Coordinates of C-alpha atoms in Angstrom, one line a residue:
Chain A
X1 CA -20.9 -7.1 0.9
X2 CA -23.7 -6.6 -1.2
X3 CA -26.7 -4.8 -0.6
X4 CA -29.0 -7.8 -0.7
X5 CA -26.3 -9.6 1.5
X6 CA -26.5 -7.4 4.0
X7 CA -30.2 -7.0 4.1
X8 CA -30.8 -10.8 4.5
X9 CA -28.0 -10.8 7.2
X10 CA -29.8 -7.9 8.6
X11 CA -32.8 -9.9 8.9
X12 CA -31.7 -13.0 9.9
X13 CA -29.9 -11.2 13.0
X14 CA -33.6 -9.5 13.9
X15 CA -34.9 -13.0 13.8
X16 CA -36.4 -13.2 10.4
X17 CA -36.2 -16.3 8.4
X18 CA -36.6 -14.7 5.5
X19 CA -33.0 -13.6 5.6
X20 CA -31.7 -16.9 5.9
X21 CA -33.8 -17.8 2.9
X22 CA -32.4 -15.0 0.9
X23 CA -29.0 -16.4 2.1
X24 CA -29.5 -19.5 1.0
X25 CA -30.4 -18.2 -2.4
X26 CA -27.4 -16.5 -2.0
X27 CA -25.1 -18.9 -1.7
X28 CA -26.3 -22.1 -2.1
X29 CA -24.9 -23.1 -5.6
X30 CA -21.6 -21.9 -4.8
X31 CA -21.3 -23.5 -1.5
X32 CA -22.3 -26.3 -2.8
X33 CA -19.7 -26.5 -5.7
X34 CA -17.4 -25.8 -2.9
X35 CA -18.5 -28.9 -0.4
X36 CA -18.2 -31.0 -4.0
X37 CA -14.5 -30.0 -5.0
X38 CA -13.5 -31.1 -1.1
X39 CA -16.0 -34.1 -0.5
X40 CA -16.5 -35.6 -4.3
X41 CA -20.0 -36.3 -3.5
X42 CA -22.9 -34.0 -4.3
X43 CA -25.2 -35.4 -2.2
X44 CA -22.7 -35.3 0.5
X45 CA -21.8 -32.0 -1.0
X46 CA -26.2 -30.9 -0.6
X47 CA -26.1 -32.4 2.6
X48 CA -23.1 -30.8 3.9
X49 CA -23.7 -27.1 2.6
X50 CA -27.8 -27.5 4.1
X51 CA -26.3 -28.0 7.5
X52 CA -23.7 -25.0 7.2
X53 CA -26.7 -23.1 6.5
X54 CA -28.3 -24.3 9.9
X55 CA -24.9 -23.5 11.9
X56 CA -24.9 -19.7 10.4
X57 CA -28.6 -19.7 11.5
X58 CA -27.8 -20.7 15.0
X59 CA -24.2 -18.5 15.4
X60 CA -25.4 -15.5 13.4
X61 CA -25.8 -13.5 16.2
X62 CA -22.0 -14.4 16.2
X63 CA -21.2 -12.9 13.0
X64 CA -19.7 -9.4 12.8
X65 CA -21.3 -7.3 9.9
X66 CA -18.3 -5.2 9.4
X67 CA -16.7 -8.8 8.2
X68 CA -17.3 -10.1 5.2
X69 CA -20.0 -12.6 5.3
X70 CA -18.5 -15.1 2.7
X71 CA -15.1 -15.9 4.5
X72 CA -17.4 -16.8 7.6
X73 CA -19.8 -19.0 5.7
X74 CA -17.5 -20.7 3.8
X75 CA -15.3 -21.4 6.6
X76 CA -18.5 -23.7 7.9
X77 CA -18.9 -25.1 4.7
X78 CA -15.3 -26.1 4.5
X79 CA -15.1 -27.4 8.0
X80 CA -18.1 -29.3 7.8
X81 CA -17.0 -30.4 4.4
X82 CA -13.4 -31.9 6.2
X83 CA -15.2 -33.3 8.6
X84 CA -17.7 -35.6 6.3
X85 CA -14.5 -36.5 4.6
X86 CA -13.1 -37.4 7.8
X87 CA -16.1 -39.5 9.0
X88 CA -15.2 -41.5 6.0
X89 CA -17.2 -40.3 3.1
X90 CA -14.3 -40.8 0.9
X91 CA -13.9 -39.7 -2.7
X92 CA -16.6 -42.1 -4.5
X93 CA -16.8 -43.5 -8.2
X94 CA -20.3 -40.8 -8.6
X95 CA -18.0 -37.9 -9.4
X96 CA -16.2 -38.9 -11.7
X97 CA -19.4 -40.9 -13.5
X98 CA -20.8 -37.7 -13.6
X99 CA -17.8 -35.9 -15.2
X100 CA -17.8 -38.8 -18.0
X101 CA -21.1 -38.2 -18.7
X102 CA -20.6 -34.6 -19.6
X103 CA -19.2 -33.3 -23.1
X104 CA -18.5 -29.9 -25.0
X105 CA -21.0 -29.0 -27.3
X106 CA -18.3 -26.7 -28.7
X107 CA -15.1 -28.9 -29.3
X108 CA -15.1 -32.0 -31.5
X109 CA -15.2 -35.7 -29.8
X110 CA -11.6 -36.2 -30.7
X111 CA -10.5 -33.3 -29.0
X112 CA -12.9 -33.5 -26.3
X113 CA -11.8 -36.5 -25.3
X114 CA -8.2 -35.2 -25.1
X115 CA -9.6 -32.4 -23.3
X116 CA -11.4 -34.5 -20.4
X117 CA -8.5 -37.3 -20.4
X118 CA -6.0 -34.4 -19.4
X119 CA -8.6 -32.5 -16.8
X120 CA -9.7 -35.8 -15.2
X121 CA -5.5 -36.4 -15.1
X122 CA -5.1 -32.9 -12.9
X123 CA -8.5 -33.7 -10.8
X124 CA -7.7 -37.5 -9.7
X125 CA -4.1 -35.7 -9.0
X126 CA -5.9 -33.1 -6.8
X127 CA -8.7 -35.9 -5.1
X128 CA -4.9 -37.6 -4.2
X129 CA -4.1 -34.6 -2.2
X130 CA -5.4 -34.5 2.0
X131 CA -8.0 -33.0 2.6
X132 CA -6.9 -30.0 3.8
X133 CA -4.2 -29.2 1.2
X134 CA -7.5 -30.4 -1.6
X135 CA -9.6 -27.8 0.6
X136 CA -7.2 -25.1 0.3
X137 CA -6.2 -25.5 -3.3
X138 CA -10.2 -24.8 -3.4
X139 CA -10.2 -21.7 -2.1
X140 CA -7.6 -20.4 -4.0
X141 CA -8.2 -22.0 -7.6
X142 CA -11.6 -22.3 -7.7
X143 CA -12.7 -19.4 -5.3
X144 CA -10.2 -17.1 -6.4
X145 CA -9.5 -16.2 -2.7
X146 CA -6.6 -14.4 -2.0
X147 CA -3.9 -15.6 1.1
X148 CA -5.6 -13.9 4.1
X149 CA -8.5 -14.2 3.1
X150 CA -8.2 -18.3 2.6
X151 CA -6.6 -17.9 6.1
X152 CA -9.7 -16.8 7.5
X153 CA -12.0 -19.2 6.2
X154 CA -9.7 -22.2 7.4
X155 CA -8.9 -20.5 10.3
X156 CA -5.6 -21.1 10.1
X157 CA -2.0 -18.8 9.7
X158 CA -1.0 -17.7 6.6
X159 CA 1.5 -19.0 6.8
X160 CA 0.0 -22.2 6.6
X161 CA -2.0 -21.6 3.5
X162 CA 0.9 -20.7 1.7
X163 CA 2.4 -23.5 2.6
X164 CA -0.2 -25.8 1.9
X165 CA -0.5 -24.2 -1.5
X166 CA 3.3 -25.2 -2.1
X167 CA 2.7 -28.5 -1.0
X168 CA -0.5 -29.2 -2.9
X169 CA 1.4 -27.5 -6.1
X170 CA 3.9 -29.8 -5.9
X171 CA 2.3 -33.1 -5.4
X172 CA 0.5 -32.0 -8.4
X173 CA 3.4 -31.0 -10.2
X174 CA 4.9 -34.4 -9.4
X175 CA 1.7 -35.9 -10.5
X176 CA 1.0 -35.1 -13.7
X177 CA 4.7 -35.5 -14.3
X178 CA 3.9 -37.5 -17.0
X179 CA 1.8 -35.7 -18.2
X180 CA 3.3 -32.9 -17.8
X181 CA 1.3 -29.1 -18.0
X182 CA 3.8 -28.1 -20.7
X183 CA 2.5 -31.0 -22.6
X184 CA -1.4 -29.7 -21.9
X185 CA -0.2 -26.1 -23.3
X186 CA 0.9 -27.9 -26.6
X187 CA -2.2 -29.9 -26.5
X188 CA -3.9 -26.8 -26.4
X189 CA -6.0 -28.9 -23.6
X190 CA -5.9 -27.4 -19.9
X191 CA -4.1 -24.4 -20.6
X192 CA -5.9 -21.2 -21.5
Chain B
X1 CA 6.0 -17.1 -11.4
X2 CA 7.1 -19.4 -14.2
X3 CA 5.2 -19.8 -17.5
X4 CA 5.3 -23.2 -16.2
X5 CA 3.8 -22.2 -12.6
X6 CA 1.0 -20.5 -14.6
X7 CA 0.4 -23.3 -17.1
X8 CA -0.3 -25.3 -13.7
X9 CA -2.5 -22.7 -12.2
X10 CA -4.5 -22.7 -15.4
X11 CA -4.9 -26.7 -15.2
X12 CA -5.8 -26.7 -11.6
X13 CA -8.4 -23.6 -12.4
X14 CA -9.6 -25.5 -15.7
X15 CA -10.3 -28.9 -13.6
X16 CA -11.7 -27.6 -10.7
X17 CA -13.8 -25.3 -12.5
X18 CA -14.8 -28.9 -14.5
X19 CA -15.0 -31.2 -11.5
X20 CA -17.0 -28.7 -9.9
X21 CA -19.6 -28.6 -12.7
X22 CA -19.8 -32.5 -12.2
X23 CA -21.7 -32.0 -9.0
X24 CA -24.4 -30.6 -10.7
X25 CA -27.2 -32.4 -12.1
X26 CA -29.7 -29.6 -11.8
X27 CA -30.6 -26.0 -9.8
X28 CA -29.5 -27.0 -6.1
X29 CA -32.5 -26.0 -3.8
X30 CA -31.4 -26.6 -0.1
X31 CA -34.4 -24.8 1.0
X32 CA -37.1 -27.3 1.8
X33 CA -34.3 -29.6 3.3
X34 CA -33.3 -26.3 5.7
X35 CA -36.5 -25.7 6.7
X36 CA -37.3 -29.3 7.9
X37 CA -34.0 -29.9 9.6
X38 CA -34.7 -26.4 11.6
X39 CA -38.4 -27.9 12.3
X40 CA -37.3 -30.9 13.5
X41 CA -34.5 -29.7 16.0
X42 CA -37.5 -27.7 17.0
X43 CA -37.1 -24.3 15.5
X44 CA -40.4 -24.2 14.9
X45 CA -42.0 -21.3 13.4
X46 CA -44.0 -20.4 10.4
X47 CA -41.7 -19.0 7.9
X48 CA -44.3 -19.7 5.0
X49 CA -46.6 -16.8 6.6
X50 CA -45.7 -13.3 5.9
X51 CA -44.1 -11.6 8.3
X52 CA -45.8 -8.5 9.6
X53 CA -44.2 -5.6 11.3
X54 CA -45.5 -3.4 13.7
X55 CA -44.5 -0.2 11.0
X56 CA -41.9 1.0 13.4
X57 CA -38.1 1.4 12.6
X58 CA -35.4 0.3 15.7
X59 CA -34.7 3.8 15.9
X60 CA -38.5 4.7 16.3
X61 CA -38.8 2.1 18.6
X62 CA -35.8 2.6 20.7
X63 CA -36.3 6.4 20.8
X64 CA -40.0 6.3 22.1
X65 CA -38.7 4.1 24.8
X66 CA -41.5 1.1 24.1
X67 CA -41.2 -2.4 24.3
X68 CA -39.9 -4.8 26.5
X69 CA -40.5 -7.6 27.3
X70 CA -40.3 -9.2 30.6
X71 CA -41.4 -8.4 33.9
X72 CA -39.6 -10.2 36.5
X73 CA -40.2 -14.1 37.1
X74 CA -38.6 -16.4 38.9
X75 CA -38.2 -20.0 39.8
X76 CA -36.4 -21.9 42.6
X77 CA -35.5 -25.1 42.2
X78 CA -34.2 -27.0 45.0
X79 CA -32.9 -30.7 44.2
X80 CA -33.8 -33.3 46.2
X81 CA -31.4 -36.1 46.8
X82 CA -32.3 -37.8 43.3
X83 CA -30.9 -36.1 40.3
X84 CA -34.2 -36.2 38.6
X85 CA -35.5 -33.0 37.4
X86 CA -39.0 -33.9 37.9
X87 CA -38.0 -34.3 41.9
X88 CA -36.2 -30.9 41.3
X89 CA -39.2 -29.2 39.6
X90 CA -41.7 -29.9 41.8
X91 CA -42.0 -26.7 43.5
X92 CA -41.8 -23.5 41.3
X93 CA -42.1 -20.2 42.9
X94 CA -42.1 -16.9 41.7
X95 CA -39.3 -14.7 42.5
X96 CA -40.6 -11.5 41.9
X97 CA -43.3 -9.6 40.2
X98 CA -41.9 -6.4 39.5
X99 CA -45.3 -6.0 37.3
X100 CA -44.8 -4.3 34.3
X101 CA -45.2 -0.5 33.2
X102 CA -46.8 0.5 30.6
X103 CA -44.8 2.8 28.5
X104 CA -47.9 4.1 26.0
X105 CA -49.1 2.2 23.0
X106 CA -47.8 1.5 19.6
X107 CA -48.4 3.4 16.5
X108 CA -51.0 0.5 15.9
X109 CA -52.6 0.7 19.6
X110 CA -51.3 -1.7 21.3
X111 CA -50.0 -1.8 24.5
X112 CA -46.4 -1.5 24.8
X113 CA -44.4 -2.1 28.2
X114 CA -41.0 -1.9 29.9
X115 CA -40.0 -4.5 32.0
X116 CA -35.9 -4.8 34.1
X117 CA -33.7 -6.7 32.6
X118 CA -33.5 -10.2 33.3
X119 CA -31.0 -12.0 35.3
X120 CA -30.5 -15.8 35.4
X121 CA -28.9 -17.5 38.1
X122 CA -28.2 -20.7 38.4
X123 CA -26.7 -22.5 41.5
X124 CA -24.8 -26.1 40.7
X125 CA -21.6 -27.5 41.4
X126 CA -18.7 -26.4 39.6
X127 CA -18.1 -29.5 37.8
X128 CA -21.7 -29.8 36.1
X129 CA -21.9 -28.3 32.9
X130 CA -25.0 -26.2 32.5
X131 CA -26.8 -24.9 29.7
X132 CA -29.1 -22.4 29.3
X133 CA -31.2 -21.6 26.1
X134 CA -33.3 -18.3 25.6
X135 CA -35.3 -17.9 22.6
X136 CA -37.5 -15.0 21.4
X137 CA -41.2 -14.8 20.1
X138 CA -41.6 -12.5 17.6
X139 CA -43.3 -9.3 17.1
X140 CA -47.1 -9.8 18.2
X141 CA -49.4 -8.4 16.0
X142 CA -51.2 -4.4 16.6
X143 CA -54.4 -5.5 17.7
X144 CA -53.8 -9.0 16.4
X145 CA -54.8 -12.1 17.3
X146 CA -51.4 -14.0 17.6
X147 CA -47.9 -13.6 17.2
X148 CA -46.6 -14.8 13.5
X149 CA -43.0 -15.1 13.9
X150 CA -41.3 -17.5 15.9
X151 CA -38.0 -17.8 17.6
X152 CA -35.8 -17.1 15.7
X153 CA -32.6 -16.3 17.6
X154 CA -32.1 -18.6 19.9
X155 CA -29.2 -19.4 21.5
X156 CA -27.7 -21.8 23.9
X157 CA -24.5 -22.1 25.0
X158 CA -23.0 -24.5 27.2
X159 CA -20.5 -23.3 30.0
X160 CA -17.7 -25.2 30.3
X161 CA -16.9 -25.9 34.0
X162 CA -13.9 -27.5 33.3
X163 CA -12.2 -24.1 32.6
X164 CA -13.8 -22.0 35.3
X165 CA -11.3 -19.4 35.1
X166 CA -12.7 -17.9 31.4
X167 CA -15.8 -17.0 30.7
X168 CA -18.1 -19.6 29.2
X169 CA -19.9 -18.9 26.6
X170 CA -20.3 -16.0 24.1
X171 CA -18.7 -12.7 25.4
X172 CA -19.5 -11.1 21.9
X173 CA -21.9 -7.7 23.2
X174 CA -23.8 -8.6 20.5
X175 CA -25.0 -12.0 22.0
X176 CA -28.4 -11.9 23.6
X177 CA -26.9 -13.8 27.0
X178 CA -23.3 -13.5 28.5
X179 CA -22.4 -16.2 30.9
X180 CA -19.8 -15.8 33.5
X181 CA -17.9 -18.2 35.1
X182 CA -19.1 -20.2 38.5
X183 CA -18.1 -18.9 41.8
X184 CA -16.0 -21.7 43.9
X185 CA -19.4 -21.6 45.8
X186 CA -20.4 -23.3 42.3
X187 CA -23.0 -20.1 41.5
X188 CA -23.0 -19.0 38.1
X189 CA -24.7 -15.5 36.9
X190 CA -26.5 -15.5 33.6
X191 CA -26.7 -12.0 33.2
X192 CA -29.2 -11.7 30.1
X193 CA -28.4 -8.8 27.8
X194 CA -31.8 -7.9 26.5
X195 CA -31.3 -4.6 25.1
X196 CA -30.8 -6.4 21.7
X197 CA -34.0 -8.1 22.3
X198 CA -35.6 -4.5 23.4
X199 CA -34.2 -3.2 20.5
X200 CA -35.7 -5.4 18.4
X201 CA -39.5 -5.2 19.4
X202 CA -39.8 -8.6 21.0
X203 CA -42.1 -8.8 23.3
X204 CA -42.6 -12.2 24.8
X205 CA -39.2 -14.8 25.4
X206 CA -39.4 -18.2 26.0
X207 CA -37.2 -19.5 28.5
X208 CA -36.2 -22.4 29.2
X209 CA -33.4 -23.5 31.5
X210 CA -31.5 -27.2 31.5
X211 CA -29.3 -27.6 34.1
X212 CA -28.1 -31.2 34.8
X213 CA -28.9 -32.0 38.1
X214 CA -27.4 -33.6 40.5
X215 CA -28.3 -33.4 44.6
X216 CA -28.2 -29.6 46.0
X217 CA -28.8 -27.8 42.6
X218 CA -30.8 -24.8 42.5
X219 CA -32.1 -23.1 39.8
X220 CA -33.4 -19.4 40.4
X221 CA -34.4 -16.6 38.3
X222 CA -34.3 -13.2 39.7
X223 CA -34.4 -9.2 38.8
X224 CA -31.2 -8.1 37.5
X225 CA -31.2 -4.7 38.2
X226 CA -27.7 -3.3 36.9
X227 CA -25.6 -3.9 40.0
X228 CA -27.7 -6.3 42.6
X229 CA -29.5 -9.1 42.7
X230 CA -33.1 -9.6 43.9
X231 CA -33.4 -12.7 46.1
X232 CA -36.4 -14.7 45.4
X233 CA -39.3 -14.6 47.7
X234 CA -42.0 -17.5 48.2
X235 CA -44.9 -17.7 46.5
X236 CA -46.7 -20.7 44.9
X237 CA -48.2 -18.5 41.0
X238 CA -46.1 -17.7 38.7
X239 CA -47.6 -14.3 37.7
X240 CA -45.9 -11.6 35.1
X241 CA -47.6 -8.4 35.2
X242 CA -50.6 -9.3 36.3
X243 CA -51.1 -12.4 33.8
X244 CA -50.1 -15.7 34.0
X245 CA -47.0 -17.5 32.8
X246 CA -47.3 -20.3 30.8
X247 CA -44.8 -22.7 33.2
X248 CA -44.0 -26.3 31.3
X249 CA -42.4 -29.6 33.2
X250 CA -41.2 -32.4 31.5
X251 CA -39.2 -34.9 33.5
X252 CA -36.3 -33.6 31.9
X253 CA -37.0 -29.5 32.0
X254 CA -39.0 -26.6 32.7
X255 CA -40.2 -24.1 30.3
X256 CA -41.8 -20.8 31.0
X257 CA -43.5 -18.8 28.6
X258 CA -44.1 -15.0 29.3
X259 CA -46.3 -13.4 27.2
X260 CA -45.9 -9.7 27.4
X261 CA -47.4 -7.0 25.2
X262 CA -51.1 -7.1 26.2
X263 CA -54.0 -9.2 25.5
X264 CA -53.3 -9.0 21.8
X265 CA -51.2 -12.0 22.0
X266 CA -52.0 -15.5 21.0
X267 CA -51.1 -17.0 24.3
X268 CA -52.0 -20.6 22.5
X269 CA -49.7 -20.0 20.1
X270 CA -47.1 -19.5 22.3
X271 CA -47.2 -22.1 24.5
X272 CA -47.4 -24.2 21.9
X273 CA -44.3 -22.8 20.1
X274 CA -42.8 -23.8 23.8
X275 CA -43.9 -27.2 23.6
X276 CA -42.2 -27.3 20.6
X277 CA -38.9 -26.1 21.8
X278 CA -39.2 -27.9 24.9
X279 CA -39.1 -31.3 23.1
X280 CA -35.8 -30.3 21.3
X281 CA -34.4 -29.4 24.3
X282 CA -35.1 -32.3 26.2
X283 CA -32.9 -34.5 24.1
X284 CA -30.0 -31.8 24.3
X285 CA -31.0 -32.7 28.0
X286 CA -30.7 -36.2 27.9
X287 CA -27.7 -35.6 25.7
X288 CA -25.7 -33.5 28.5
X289 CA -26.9 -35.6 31.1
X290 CA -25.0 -38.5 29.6
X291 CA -22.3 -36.9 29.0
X292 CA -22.4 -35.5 32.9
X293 CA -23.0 -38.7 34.0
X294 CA -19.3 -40.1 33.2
X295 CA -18.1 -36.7 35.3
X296 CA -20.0 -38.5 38.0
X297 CA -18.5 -39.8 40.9

C-alpha cells in the first residue's frame, strides 16, 4: 500500500471526504478500465466504478488496513460490474465502435489492420466467455493479479480461479482455432 | 507452460490491454458524479470547504482524556395499536440526563466533555427487521461558529431477525455500533461502541433510529454503562447536558441531534445536516416497511 493510499484510507476512516477523493484519484482510471473489460460499456463501465466508490465510502469502516486496499476495491468493482451485466447490460456494438476508431500511429495501415483484425479476433473470443470466467481472465491478464490474490477479489476458492482460468483459456484456445495464436506469432500481430 | 500457452497469454494481454483502451475517450473524472450520488442519498456535507482540525493528534486527544460526545438521552416509544410511527412518536421522553463533565478545554479553548457511552435498545418482535443508523458530525470549530464537516461515517445495518441465533450486523471492533441478536422476549441491545468516535474528536452524533413498527414496539435509548442498563425515567424535555436536543418527527422517523462541545457549535447547522439525513432515511424507511409488510400476518 502506498503512502498516499494509506493516508486517503486513513482519512476516509476519520470521516474525511477528502480521502475518498484522493481515492478516487487513485483508482478511478483503472477501475474503470476494469468495469469496461467485464461490462463492454464505458458508460456502464463510469457508472459502475462511481457507485463502487460509494459502497467503499459506506463499508470503509469495514476495511482492514493491514489488507491491501486494491483486492477489496476491486472486488466491488467486479461485483458490481457482474451484476450490471447480469441486469442485462449486455456487451453492446459501442465497444467495439470505439476500438475501430482507434489506430497506431507507429505501424503502417496494412499492418495495422492485421494487427486489429487479430486482437478484435481474441476480444470477441473473450466478450463470448460468462461473465465470470471474462471477469477473471481480467484479473489475471489485464491486472496482472496473481491466484490468491484474484481469489480474494472474487471472493471465491482458488481453486475456482484456477479453474476458471483453464476454462476461459480453453474456450479461447478453441476460439481462435482458426486463427490460431501460432499463426498471430508468425504474423508478428498479438504476440510480443 | 508451452510456447504455445505463452503465445496465448500474450494475445489475451495484448487485447485486453487494447479493448481496455477502447473505453476511453478522455481523462475519467467520477468525482462530480460521486459527490452528487452521496448528496442525494443524503450524505450531505460540504466537502468543497476546507476541513479544519482542532491541531490535535488521536494520540494528544486520547491521552488528555477530552472529548466525547454524548451525555445520556433517551426516548421511549410506545406503539399504539396502529403501526404508524407518527402514533408511536408522539410521546418522547428523556431517559436520562447524566449531564456532561467537562474534562478542560482544547488547545484552542474550547470546551471539551466526557459523556458514558451510549447504549441503544430497541424493543420489537423478533420477526421485524430493525435498523438503526448513527452518523457523526464532525469536529466543531475552536471558538468557531459552526461545525464544517459532516457525517461522514455513517453506518446502518440491518439485523436480520430471520437468523436470530448470529449476531446481526457488523461484529468487526472497528465498527462504530455492534448489534446483538434479539432476546425471545424480541429485545435487541445496540450496544454503541463510541470509543472510535471518542477517538476521533467528534463531538456531536446524529441519531436516528428506524424501527418498523408494528403494535407493542418500543423504542428506548438508555446509559450504557459497561455492564447495566439504565431504565428510562419520565420526563417530557429532552435535555443533554443542560442544552437542548434538537428531536426531529417525520411520520416515518425520529431524529435527534445532540450537540455537544459547548456553545461554539452551529446548532443550525446541525439540525439541518439532520433534516438532511432524515429524508434519506425515511425512504430506507418506507423501503423496509414494504418489505416488513409481506412478513406480516
Amino acid at each position: 500500500m502506498t503512502d498516499q493510499e494509506a493516508t486517503a484510507i486513513a482519512a476516509l476512516q476519520e470521516g474525511d471526504i477528502q480521502g475518498l477523493e484522493q481515492l478516487v484519484r487513485l483508482y478511478q482510471s483503472q477501475a474503470t478500465r476494469l468495469a469496461f473489460q467485464i461490462t463492454a460499456n464505458r458508460h456502464i463501465a463510469e457508472d459502475v466504478v462511481a457507485d463502487a466508490f460509494i459502497t467503499a465510502f459506506d463499508r470503509i469502516a469495514q476495511y482492514h488496513t493491514n489488507r491491501p486496499f486494491q483486492p477489496w476495491f476491486y472486488r466491488i468493482v467486479v461485483n458490481n460490474s457482474l451484476k450490471a451485466v447480469a441486469r442485462g447490460r449486455r456487451i453492446g456494438a459501442a465497444g467495439e465502435i470505439e476500438l475501430d476508431q482507434r489506430a497506431s500511429v507507429s505501424a503502417s495501415p496494412e499492418d495495422e489492420a492485421v494487427r486489429q483484425e487479430e486482437r478484435d479476433l481474441v476480444i470477441e473470443a473473450i466478450q463470448r466467455l460468462p461473465a465470470k470466467q471474462r471477469a477473471t481472465l481480467v484479473l489475471r491478464y489485464y491486472l496482472d493479479m496473481d491466484v490468491p490474490m484474484i481469489a480474494e477479489t472474487l471472493g471465491v476458492p482458488r481453486g475456482t480461479v484456477k479453474w476458471r482460468l483453464y476454462a476461459a483459456r480453453s474456450k479461447l484456445r478453441t476460439s481462435l482455432n482458426g486463427e490460431s495464436p501460432e499463426t498471430h506469432a508468425h504474423t508478428g500481430g498479438v504476440a510480443r | 507452460m508451452t510456447s504455445r500457452d505463452d503465445i496465448l497469454d500474450s494475445a489475451i494481454r495484448q487485447s485486453l490491454e487494447r479493448w481496455s483502451m477502447a473505453g476511453e475517450t478522455g481523462e475519467v473524472d467520477l468525482w462530480p458524479t460521486i459527490i452528487q450520488r452521496l448528496r442525494a442519498q443524503g450524505d450531505a456535507f460540504e466537502h468543497v470547504r476546507p476541513r479544519r482540525r482542532w491541531g490535535l493528534t488521536r494520540r494528544a486527544v486520547g491521552a488528555s482524556l477530552v472529548c466525547v460526545l454524548l451525555a445520556v438521552c433517551g426516548i421511549t416509544v410506545a406503539a399504539a395499536a396502529s403501526p404508524s410511527v407518527r402514533d408511536v412518536l408522539h410521546r418522547v421522553v428523556p431517559l436520562i440526563d447524566n449531564g456532561s463533565v467537562s474534562t478542560g478545554t482544547s488547545a484552542q479553548g474550547a470546551p471539551l466533555y466526557m459523556s458514558p457511552v451510549p447504549h441503544f435498545s430497541v424493543f420489537y418482535p423478533s420477526d421485524i427487521p430493525a435498523e438503526m443508523v448513527i452518523r457523526g458530525t464532525g469536529h466543531p470549530l475552536p471558538g468557531g461558529l459552526r461545525n464544517t464537516k459532516p457525517s461522514l461515517f455513517g453506518l446502518s445495518y440491518v439485523c436480520p431477525t430471520s437468523t436470530p441465533s448470529q449476531a446481526c450486523g457488523s461484529t468487526d471492533s472497528r465498527s462504530l455500533i455492534q448489534l446483538f441478536p434479539p432476546e425471545p422476549n424480541g429485545e435487541a441491545f445496540f450496544p454503541a461502541v463510541v470509543s472510535p468516535l471518542v477517538e476521533k474528536g467528534i463531538e456531536a452524533v446524529w441519531f436516528g433510529f428506524h424501527v418498523l413498527l408494528p403494535a407493542t414496539t418500543y423504542v428506548s435509548i438508555g446509559e450504557w454503562s459497561a455492564s447495566q442498563y439504565a431504565a428510562p425515567t419520565s420526563g417530557e424535555t429532552l435535555t443533554i447536558g443542560g442544552e437542548p436536543a434538537h428531536l426531529q418527527q417525520t411520520p416515518d422517523e425520529i431524529s435527534i441531534t445532540l450537540v455537544r462541545g459547548g456553545t461554539a457549535i452551529d446548532l443550525q447547522t446541525n439540525l439541518d445536516r439532520a433534516g438532511a439525513i432524515s429524508f434519506t432515511e425515511t425512504l430506507q424507511m418506507r423501503r423496509m416497511d414494504s418489505r416488513a409488510q409481506k412478513t406480516r400476518p
